[in-house]
Coordinates of C-alpha atoms and ligand atoms in Angstrom, one line a residue:
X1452 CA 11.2 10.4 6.7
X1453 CA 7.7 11.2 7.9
X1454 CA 4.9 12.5 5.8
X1455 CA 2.9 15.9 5.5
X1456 CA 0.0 14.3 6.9
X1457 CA 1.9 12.0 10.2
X1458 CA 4.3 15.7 11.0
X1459 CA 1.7 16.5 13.5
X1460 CA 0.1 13.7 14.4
X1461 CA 0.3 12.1 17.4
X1462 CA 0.0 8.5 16.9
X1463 CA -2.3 6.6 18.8
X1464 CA -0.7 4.8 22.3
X1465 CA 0.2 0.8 22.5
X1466 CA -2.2 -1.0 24.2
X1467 CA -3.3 -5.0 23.8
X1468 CA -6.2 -6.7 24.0
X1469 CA -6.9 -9.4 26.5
X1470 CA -5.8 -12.5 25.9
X1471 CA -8.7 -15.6 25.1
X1472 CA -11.2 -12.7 24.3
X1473 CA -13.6 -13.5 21.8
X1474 CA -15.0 -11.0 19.0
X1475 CA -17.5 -11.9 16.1
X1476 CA -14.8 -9.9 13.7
X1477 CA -11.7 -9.2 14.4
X1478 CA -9.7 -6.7 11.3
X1479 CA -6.3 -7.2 11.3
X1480 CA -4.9 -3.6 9.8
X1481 CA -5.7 0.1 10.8
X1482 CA -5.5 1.7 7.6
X1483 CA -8.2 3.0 5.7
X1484 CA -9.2 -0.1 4.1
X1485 CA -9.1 -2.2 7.9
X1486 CA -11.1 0.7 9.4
X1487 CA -14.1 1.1 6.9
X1488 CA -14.3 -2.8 7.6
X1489 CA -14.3 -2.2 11.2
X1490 CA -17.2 0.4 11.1
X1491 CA -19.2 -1.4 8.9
X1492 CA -18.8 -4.2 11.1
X1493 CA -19.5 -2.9 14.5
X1494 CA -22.5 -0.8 13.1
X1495 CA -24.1 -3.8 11.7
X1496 CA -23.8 -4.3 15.9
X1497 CA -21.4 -7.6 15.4
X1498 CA -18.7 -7.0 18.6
X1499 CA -15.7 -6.1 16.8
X1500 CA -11.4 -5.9 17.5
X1501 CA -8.9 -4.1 15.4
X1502 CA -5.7 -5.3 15.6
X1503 CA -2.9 -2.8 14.6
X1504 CA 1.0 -4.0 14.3
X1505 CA 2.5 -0.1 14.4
X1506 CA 0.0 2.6 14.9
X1507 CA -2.9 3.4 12.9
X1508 CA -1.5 5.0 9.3
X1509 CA 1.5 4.0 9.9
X1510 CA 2.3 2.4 6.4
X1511 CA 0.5 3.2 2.8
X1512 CA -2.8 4.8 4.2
X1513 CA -0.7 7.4 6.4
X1514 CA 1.7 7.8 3.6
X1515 CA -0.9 8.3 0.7
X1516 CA -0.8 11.1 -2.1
X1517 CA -4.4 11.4 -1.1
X1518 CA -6.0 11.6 -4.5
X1519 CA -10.0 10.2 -4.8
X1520 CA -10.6 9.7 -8.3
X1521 CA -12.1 8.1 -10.8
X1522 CA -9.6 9.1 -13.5
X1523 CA -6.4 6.9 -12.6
X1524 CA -3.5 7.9 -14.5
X1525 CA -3.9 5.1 -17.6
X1526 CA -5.5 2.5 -15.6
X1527 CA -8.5 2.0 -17.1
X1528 CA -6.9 1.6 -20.4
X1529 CA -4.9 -1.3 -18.7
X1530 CA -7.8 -3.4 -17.1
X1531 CA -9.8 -2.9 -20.4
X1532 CA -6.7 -4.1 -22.6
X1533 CA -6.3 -7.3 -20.1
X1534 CA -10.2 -7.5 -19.7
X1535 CA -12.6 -6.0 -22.0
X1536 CA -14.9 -3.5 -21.3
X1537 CA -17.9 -5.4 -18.7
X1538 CA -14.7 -5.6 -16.0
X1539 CA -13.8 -2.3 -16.5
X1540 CA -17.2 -1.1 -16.2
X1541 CA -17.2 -3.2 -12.5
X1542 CA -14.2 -1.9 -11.4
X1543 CA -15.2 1.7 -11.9
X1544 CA -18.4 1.9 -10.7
X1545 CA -16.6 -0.3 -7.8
X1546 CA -14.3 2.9 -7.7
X1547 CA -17.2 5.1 -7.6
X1548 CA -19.4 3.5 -5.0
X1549 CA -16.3 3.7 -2.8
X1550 CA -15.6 7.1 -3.7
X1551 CA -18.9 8.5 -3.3
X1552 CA -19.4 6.7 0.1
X1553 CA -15.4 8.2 1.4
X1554 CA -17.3 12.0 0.6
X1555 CA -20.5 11.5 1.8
X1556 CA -18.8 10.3 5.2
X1557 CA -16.4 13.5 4.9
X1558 CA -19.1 15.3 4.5
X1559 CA -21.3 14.0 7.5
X1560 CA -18.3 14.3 9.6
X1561 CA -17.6 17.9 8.3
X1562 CA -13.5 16.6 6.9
X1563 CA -12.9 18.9 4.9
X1564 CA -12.2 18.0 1.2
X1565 CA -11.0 19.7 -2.3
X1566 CA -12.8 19.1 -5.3
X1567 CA -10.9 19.4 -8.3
X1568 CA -10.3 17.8 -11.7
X1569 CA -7.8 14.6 -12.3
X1570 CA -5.9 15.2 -15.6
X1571 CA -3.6 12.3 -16.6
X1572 CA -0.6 14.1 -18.9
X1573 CA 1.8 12.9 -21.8
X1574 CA 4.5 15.1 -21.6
X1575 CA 6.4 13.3 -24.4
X1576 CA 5.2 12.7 -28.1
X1577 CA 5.7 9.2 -27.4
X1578 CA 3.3 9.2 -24.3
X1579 CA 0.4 10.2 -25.8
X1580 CA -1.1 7.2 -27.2
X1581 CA -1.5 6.0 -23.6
X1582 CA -3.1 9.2 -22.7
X1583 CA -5.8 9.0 -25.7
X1584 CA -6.2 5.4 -25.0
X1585 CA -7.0 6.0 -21.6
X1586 CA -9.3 8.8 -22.8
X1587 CA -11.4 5.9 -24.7
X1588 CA -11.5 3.5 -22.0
X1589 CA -13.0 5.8 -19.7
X1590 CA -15.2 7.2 -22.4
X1591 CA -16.4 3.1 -22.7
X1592 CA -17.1 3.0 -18.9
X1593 CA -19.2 6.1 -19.1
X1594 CA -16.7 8.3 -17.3
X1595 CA -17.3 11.9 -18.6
X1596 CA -13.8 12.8 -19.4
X1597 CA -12.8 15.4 -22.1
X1598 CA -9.5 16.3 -23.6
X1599 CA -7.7 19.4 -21.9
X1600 CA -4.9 21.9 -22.8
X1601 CA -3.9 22.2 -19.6
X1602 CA -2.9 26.1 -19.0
X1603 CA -1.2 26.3 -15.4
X1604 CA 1.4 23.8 -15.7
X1605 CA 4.7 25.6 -16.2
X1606 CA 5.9 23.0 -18.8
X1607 CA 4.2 22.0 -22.1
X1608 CA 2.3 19.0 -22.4
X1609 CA 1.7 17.2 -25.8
X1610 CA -2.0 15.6 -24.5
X1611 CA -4.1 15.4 -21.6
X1612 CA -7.4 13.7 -20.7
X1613 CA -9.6 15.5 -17.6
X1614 CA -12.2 14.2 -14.9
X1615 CA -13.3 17.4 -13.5
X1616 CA -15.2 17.0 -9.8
X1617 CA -12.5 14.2 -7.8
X1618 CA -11.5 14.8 -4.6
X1619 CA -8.3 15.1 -2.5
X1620 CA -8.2 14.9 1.3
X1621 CA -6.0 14.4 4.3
X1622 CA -5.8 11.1 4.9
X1623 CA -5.0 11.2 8.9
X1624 CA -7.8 13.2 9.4
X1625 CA -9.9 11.0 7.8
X1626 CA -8.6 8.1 9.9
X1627 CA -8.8 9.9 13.4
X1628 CA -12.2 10.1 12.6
X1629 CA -13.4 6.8 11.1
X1630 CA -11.5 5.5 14.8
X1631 CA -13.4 8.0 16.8
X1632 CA -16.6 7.0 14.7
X1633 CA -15.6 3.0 15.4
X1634 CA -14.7 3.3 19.2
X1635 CA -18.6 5.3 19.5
X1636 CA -19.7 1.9 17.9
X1637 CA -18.9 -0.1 20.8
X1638 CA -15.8 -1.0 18.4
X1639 CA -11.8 -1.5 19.6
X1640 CA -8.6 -0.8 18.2
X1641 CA -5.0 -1.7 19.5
X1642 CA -2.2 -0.6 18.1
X1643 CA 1.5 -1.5 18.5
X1644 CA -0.1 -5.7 18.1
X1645 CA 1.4 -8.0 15.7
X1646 CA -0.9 -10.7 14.2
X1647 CA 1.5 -13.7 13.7
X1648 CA -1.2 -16.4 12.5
X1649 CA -4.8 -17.2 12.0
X1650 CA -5.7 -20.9 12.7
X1651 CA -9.4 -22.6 13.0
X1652 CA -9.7 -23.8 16.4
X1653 CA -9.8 -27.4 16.4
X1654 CA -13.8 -28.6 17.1
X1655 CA -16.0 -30.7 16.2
X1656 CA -17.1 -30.6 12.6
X1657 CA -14.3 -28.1 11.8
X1658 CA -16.0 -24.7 11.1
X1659 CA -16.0 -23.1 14.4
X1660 CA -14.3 -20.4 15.7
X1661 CA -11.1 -18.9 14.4
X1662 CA -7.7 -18.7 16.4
X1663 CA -5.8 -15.6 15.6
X1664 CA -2.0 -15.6 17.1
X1665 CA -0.8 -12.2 18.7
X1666 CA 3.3 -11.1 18.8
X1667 CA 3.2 -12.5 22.4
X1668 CA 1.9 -16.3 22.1
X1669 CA -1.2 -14.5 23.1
X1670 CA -4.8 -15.3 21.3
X1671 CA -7.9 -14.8 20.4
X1672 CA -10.7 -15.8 19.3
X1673 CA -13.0 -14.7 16.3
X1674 CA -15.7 -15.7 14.3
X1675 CA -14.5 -14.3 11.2
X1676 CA -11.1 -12.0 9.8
X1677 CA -10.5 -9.5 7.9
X1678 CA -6.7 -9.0 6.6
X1679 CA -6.5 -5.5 5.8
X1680 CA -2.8 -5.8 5.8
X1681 CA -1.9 -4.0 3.0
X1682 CA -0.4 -8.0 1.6
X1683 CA -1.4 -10.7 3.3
X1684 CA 0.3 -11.7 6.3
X1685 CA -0.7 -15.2 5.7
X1686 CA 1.1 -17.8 3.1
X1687 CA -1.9 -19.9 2.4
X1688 CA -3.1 -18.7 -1.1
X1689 CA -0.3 -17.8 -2.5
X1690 CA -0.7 -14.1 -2.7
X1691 CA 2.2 -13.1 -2.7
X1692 CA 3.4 -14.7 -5.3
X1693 CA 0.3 -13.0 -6.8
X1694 CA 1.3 -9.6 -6.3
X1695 CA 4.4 -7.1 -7.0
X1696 CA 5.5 -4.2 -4.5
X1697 CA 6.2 -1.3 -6.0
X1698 CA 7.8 1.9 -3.8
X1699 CA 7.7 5.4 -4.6
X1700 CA 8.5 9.0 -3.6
X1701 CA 7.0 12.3 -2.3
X1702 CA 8.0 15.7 -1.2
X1703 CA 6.0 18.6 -0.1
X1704 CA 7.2 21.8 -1.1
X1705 CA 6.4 25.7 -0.4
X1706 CA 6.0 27.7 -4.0
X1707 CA 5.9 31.7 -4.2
X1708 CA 4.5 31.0 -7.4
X1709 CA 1.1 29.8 -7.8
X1710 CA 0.1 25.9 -6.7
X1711 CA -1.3 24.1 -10.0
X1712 CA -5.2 23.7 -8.8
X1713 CA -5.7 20.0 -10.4
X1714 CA -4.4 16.7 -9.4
X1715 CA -2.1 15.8 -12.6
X1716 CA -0.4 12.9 -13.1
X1717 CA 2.1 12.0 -16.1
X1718 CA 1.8 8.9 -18.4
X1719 CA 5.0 7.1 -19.3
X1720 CA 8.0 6.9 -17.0
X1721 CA 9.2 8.3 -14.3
X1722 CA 5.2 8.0 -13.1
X1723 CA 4.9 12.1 -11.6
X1724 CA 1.8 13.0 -9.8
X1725 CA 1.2 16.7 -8.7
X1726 CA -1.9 18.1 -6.4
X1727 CA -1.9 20.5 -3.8
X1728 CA -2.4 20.6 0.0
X1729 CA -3.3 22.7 2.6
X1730 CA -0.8 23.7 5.2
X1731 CA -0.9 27.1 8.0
X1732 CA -4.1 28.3 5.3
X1733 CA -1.5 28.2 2.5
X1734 CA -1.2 25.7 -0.4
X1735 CA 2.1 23.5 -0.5
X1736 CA 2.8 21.4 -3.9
X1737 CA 2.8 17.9 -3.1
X1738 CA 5.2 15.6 -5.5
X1739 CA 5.2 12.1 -6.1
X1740 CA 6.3 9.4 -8.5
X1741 CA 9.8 8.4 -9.4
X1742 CA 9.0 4.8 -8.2
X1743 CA 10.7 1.2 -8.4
X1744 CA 10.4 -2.4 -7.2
X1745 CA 10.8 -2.6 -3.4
X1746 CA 14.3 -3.8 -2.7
X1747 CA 15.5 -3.4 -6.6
X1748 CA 16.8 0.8 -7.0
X1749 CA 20.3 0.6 -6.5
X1750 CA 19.8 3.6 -4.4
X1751 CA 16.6 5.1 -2.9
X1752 CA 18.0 8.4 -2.1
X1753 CA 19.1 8.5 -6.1
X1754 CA 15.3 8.4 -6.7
X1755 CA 14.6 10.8 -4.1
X1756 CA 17.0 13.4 -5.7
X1757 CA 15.9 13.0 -8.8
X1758 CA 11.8 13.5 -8.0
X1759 CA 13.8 17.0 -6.1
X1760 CA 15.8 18.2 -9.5
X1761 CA 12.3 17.5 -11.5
X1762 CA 10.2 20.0 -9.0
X1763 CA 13.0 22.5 -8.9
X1764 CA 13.8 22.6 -12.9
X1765 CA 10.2 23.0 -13.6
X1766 CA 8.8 24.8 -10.1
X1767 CA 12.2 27.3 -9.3
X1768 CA 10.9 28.5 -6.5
X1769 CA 10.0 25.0 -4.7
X1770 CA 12.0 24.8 -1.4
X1771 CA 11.4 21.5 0.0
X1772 CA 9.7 20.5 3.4
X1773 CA 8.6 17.0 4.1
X1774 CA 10.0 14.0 2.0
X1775 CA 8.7 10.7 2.4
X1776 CA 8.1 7.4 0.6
X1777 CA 5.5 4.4 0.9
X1778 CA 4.7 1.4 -1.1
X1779 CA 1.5 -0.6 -2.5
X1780 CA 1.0 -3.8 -4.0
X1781 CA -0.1 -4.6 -7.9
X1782 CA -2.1 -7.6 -9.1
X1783 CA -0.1 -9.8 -11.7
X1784 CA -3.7 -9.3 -13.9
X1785 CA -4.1 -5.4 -12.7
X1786 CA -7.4 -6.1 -10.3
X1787 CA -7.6 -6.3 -6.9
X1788 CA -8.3 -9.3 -4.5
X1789 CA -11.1 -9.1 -2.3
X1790 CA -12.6 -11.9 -1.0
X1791 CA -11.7 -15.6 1.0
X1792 CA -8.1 -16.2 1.5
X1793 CA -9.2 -20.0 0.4
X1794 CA -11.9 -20.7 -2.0
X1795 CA -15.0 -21.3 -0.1
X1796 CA -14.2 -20.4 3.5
X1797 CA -15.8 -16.9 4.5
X1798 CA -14.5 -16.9 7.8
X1799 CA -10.9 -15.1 6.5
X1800 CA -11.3 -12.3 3.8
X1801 CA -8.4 -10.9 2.2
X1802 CA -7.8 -7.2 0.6
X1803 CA -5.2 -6.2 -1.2
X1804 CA -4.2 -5.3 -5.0
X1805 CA -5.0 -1.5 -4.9
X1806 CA -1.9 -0.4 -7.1
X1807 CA -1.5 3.1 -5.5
X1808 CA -5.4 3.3 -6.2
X1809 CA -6.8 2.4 -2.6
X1810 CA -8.5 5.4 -1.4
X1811 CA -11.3 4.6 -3.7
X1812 CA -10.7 0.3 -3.6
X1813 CA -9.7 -0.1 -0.5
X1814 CA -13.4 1.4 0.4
X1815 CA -15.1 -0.5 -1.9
X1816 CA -13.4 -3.4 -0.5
X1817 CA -14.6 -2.8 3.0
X1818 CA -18.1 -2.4 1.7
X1819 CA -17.5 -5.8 -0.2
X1820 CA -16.0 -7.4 2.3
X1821 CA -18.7 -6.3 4.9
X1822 CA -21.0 -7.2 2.8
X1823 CA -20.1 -10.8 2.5
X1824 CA -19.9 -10.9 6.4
X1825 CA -23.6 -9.8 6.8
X1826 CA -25.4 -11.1 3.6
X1827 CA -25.1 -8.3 1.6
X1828 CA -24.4 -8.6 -2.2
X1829 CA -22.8 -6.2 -4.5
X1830 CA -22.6 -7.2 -8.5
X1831 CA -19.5 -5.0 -8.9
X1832 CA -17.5 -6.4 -6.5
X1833 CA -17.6 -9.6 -8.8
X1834 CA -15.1 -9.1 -11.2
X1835 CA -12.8 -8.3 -8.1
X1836 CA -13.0 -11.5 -6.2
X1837 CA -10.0 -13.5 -5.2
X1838 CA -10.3 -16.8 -7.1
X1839 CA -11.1 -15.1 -10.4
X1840 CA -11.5 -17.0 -14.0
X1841 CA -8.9 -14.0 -15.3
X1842 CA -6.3 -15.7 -13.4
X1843 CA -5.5 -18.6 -15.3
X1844 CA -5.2 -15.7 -18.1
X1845 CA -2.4 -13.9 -15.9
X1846 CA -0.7 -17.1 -15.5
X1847 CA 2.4 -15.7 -17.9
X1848 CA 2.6 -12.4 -15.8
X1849 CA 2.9 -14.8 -12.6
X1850 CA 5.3 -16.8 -14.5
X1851 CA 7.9 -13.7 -15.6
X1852 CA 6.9 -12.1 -11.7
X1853 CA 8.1 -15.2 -10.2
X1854 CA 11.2 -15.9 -12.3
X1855 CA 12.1 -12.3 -11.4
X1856 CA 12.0 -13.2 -7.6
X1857 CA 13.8 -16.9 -8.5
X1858 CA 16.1 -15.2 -10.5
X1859 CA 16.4 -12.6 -7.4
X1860 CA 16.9 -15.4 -4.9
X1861 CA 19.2 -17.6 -6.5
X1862 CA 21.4 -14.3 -7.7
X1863 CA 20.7 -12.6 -4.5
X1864 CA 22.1 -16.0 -2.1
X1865 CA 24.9 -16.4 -4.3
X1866 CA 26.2 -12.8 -3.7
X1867 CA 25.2 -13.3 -0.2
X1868 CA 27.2 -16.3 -0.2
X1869 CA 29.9 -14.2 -1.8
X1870 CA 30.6 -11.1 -0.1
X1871 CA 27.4 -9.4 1.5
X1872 CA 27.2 -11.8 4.4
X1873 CA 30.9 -11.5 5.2
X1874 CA 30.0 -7.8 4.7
X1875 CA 27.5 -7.5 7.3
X1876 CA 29.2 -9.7 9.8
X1877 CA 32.5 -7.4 9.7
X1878 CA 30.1 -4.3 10.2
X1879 CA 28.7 -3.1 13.4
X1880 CA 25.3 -3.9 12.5
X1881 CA 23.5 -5.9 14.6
X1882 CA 21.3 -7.9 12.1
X1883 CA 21.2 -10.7 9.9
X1884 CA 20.1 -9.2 6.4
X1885 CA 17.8 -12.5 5.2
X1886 CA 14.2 -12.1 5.0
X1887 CA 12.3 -14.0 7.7
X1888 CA 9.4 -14.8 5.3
X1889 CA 11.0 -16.8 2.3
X1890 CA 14.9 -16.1 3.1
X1891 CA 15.1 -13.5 0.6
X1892 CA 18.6 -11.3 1.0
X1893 CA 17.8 -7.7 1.8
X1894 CA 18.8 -4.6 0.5
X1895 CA 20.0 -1.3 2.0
X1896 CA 17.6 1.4 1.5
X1897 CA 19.8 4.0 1.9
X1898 CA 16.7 6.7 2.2
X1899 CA 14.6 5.3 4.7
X1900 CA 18.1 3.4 6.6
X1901 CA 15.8 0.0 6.5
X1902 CA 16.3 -3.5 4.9
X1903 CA 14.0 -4.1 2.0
X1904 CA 13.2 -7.4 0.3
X1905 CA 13.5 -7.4 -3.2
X1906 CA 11.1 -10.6 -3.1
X1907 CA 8.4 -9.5 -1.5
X1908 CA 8.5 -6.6 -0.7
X1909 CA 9.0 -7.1 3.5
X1910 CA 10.7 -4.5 5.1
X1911 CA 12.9 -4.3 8.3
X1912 CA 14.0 -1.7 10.5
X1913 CA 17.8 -1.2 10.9
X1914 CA 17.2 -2.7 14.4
X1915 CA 15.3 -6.1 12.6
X1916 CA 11.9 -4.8 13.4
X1917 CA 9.6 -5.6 10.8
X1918 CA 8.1 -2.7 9.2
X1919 CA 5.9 -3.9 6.0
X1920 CA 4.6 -6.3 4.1
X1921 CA 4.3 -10.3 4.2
X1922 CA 6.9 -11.1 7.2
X1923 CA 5.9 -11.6 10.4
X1924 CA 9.1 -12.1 12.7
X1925 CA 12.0 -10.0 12.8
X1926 CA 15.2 -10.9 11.3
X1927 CA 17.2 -12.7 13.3
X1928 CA 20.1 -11.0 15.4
X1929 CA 23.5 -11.5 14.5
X1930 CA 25.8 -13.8 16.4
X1931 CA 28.3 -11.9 18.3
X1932 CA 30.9 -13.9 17.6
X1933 CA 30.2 -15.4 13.8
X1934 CA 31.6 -19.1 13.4
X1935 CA 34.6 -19.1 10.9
X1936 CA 34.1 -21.1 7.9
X1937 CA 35.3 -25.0 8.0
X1938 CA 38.1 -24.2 5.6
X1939 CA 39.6 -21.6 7.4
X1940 CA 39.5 -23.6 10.8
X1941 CA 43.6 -24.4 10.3
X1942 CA 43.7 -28.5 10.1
X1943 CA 45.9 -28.6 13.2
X1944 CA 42.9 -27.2 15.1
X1945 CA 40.3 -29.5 13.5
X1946 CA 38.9 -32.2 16.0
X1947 CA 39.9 -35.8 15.6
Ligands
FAD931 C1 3.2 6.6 -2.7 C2 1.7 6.2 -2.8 C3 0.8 7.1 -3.2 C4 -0.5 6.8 -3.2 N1 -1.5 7.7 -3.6 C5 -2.8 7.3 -3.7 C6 -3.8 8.3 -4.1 O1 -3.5 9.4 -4.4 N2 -5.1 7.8 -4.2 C7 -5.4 6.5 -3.9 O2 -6.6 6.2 -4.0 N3 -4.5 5.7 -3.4 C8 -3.2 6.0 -3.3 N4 -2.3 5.2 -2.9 C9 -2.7 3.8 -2.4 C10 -3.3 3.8 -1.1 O3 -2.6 4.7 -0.2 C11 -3.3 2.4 -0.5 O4 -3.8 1.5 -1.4 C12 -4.2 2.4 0.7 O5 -3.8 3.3 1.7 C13 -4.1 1.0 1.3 O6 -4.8 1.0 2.5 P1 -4.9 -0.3 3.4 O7 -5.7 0.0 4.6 O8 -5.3 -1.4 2.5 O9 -3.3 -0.6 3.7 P2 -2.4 0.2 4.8 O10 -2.7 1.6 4.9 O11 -1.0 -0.2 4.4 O12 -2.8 -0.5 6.1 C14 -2.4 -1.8 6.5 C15 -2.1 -1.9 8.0 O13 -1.9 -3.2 8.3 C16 -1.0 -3.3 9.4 N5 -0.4 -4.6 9.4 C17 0.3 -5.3 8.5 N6 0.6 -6.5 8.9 C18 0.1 -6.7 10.1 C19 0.0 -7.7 11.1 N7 0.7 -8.9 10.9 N8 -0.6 -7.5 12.3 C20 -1.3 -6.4 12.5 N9 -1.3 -5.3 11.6 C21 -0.6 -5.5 10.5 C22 0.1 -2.3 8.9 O14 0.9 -1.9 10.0 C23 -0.8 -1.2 8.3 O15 -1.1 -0.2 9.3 C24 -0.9 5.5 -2.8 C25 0.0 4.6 -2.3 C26 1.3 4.9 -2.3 C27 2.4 3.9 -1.9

């Protein structure tokens, strides 16, 4: 499955860096979030190496519904419930600083960009609570919303809440031009290189230079990093035991009908999230939602048919063109984490957190994060650091997250033990389906035709290439010819 904005692209050529070179940053991560860094970075003049595992785009920036707002669905109302209202007055104007510095750069670059409103929808009686609590919150963080009756929709709503003047844009675009824009900054990016590791090199009085570990038991050196990696490919600080992977859906489709002009998306469940794009000087409808825990729907393809019989029941004319699916990574306390992967070393900087919201965080992370690396300071970027107060608070939501992955792992090895196992070794496949990051036991997404990680949320190839999230290594071949189990060694065969 390949999205609207990858059809045409052609991705950027492997290449690798030379081994022992030595950079003053080095951003592990070409989405949007690693490649603001990377700008930042080498136009503050500080020599500076991106380090790509697939090719840049290749996993949520690439895969993005594309939306740049300020109104997000019925978030607000959920960091102001956890937080109160001085956090979520930080973590929009966070929102906004990144937003207004994604269109100014758009705009100096001449990318084009749609301005429209956000509306955020209860279709259902029940759902409209949510949508007039969200209306308050963002009221409280002196976001000029206003109630709507939306009128092009062709399905009734029972409230909605508008932010007229967001944005929406093609994300690849904007990429292919923030790398163009790095490489004219003396900046480099390789793609198709896997970071394995990030180790201080051992010297004297220990704060030297960092080691970072290539695919290839190649490395480099650096005097700082930057994990844009979507999680963290690193174990040390516990993120991702921090966060939850959630996967969802999209489908482009061609109307004769008119396109709804604003971005909508519904409050309450299945999530839906409607804008239009622009392809061959036409608009195409652009469908999203219907999402899950990675590794945890029974079937993907189920979730993908259903997102097609909601766009066709309330859109007949939709005929659908590209489908594709992505995933992003939620807080257990709803913020983001920006800042040191350990408390008080500045040398590795973390990123992640963005809950399908990282158009407009993962740019104000890069500023953050930049500006930690040159001496800048920015008071909103507070509430968003990684060693937060609010997390002691969040410790229950860490709790119930984490006996959802025990629960996961203990259920998940014991029907390994049981049948899958056996399953897989009487199959052609050629892989071993256990996670190379904790040992998780993968599931078959039977959409994309990869192994997901219901832990995690690490995802493998059907060949064992690793495509996403916290795993490093690919899973391990299978043996080609499996060892029988003790007990059905017949005793007459057993050694002495
Ligand atoms: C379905 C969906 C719809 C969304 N819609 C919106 C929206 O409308 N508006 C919005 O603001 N946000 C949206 N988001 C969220 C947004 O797309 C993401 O938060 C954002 O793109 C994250 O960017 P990133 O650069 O942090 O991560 P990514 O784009 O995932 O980039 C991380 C990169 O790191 C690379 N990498 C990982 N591990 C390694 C390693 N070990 N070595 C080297 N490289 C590595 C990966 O290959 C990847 O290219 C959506 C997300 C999803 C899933």
């Amino acid at each position: 499955m390949t999205s609207l904005w990858l059809r045409d692209h052609r991705p950027e050529p492997a290449s690798s860096p030379r081994p022992g070179e030595q950079y003053d940053h080095v951003v592990v991560g070409a989405g949007l979030t690693g490649l603001v860094t990377a700008l930042l970075l080498a136009r503050a003049g500080g020599s500076t190496a991106v380090l790509e595992a697939r090719h840049p785009g290749a996993v949520a920036t690439g895969n993005t519904t594309g939306k740049l707002s300020l109104l997000q669905g019925t978030r607000a109302s959920a960091i102001a419930a956890r937080h109160g209202r001085e956090t979520l007055r930080a973590y929009v104007d966070a929102n906004r600083e990144g937003q207004s510095w994604l269109l100014r750069y758009c705009q100096d670059h001449g990318l084009h960009v749609d301005r429209e409103s956000a509306v955020t929808i209860a279709t259902e009686r029940g759902d409209t609570g949510a949508v007039d609590a969200e209306f308050r919150a963002c009221r409280a963080a002196g976001l000029p919303v206003r109630k709507a009756t939306p009128t092009e929709l062709p399905f009734r709503t029972a409230d909605a809440v508008e932010l007229p003047e967001q944005a929406q844009l093609d994300p690849i675009l904007l990429l292919t031009t923030l790398i163009s824009d790095l490489r004219e900054h003396g900046g480099e990016l390789y793609s198709g290189t896997r970071v394995r590791d990030v180790r201080p090199k051992a010297t004297l009085g220990g704060r030297g230079p960092l080691r970072v570990c290539l695919d290839d038991d190649a490395t480099l050196e650096a005097g700082s990093v930057v994990l844009a990696t979507g999680t963290p490919l690193l174990d040390r600080g516990g993120f991702f035991g921090r966060l939850h992977a959630r996967r969802s859906y999209s489908v482009a489709f061609e109307l004769s009908e008119p396109v709804p002009r604003s971005m909508y998306l519904r409050a309450g469940d299945p999530t839906v999230s409607l804008r239009y794009a622009w392809r061959d000087r036409q608009r195409v409808l652009l469908v999203g939602g219907f999402g899950h825990d990675v590794g945890r729907a029974g079937s993907e393809q189920a979730h993908v048919d259903s997102l097609v019989d909601w766009a066709t029941t309330h859109f007949p004319s939709a005929v659908p063109r590209e489908r594709w699916s992505a995933q992003d990574y939620d807080s257990i306390d709803r913020l983001p984490y920006v800042g040191p992967l350990l408390p008080g070393d500045d040398r590795v900087l973390v990123a992640t957190g963005f809950a399908k919201w990282g158009l407009t965080n993962g740019t104000a992370a890069a500023l953050a994060m930049a500006g930690r690396l040159l001496g800048g300071h920015q008071p909103w970027a507070r509430p968003l650091r990684t060693w937060r107060p609010s997390e002691l608070t969040s410790l229950p939501s860490a709790a119930s997250l984490n006996a959802a992955v025990s629960y996961r792992m203990a259920s998940g090895w014991t029907r390994l033990a049981m049948s899958k196992l056996r399953r897989n070794e009487a199959t052609p496949c050629p892989v071993r389906p256990v996670c190379t990051h904790l040992g998780g036991v993968l599931e078959w997404n039977d959409t994309e035709s990869s192994w997901d990680c219901p832990l995690h949320g690490s995802r493998f190839a059907a060949d064992g290439r690793v495509l996403e999230g916290p795993a490093t290594r690919p899973l391990h071949p299978k043996p080609l010819h499996p060892k029988r189990p003790p007990d059905a060694v017949p005793h007459s065969a057993r050694p002495e």
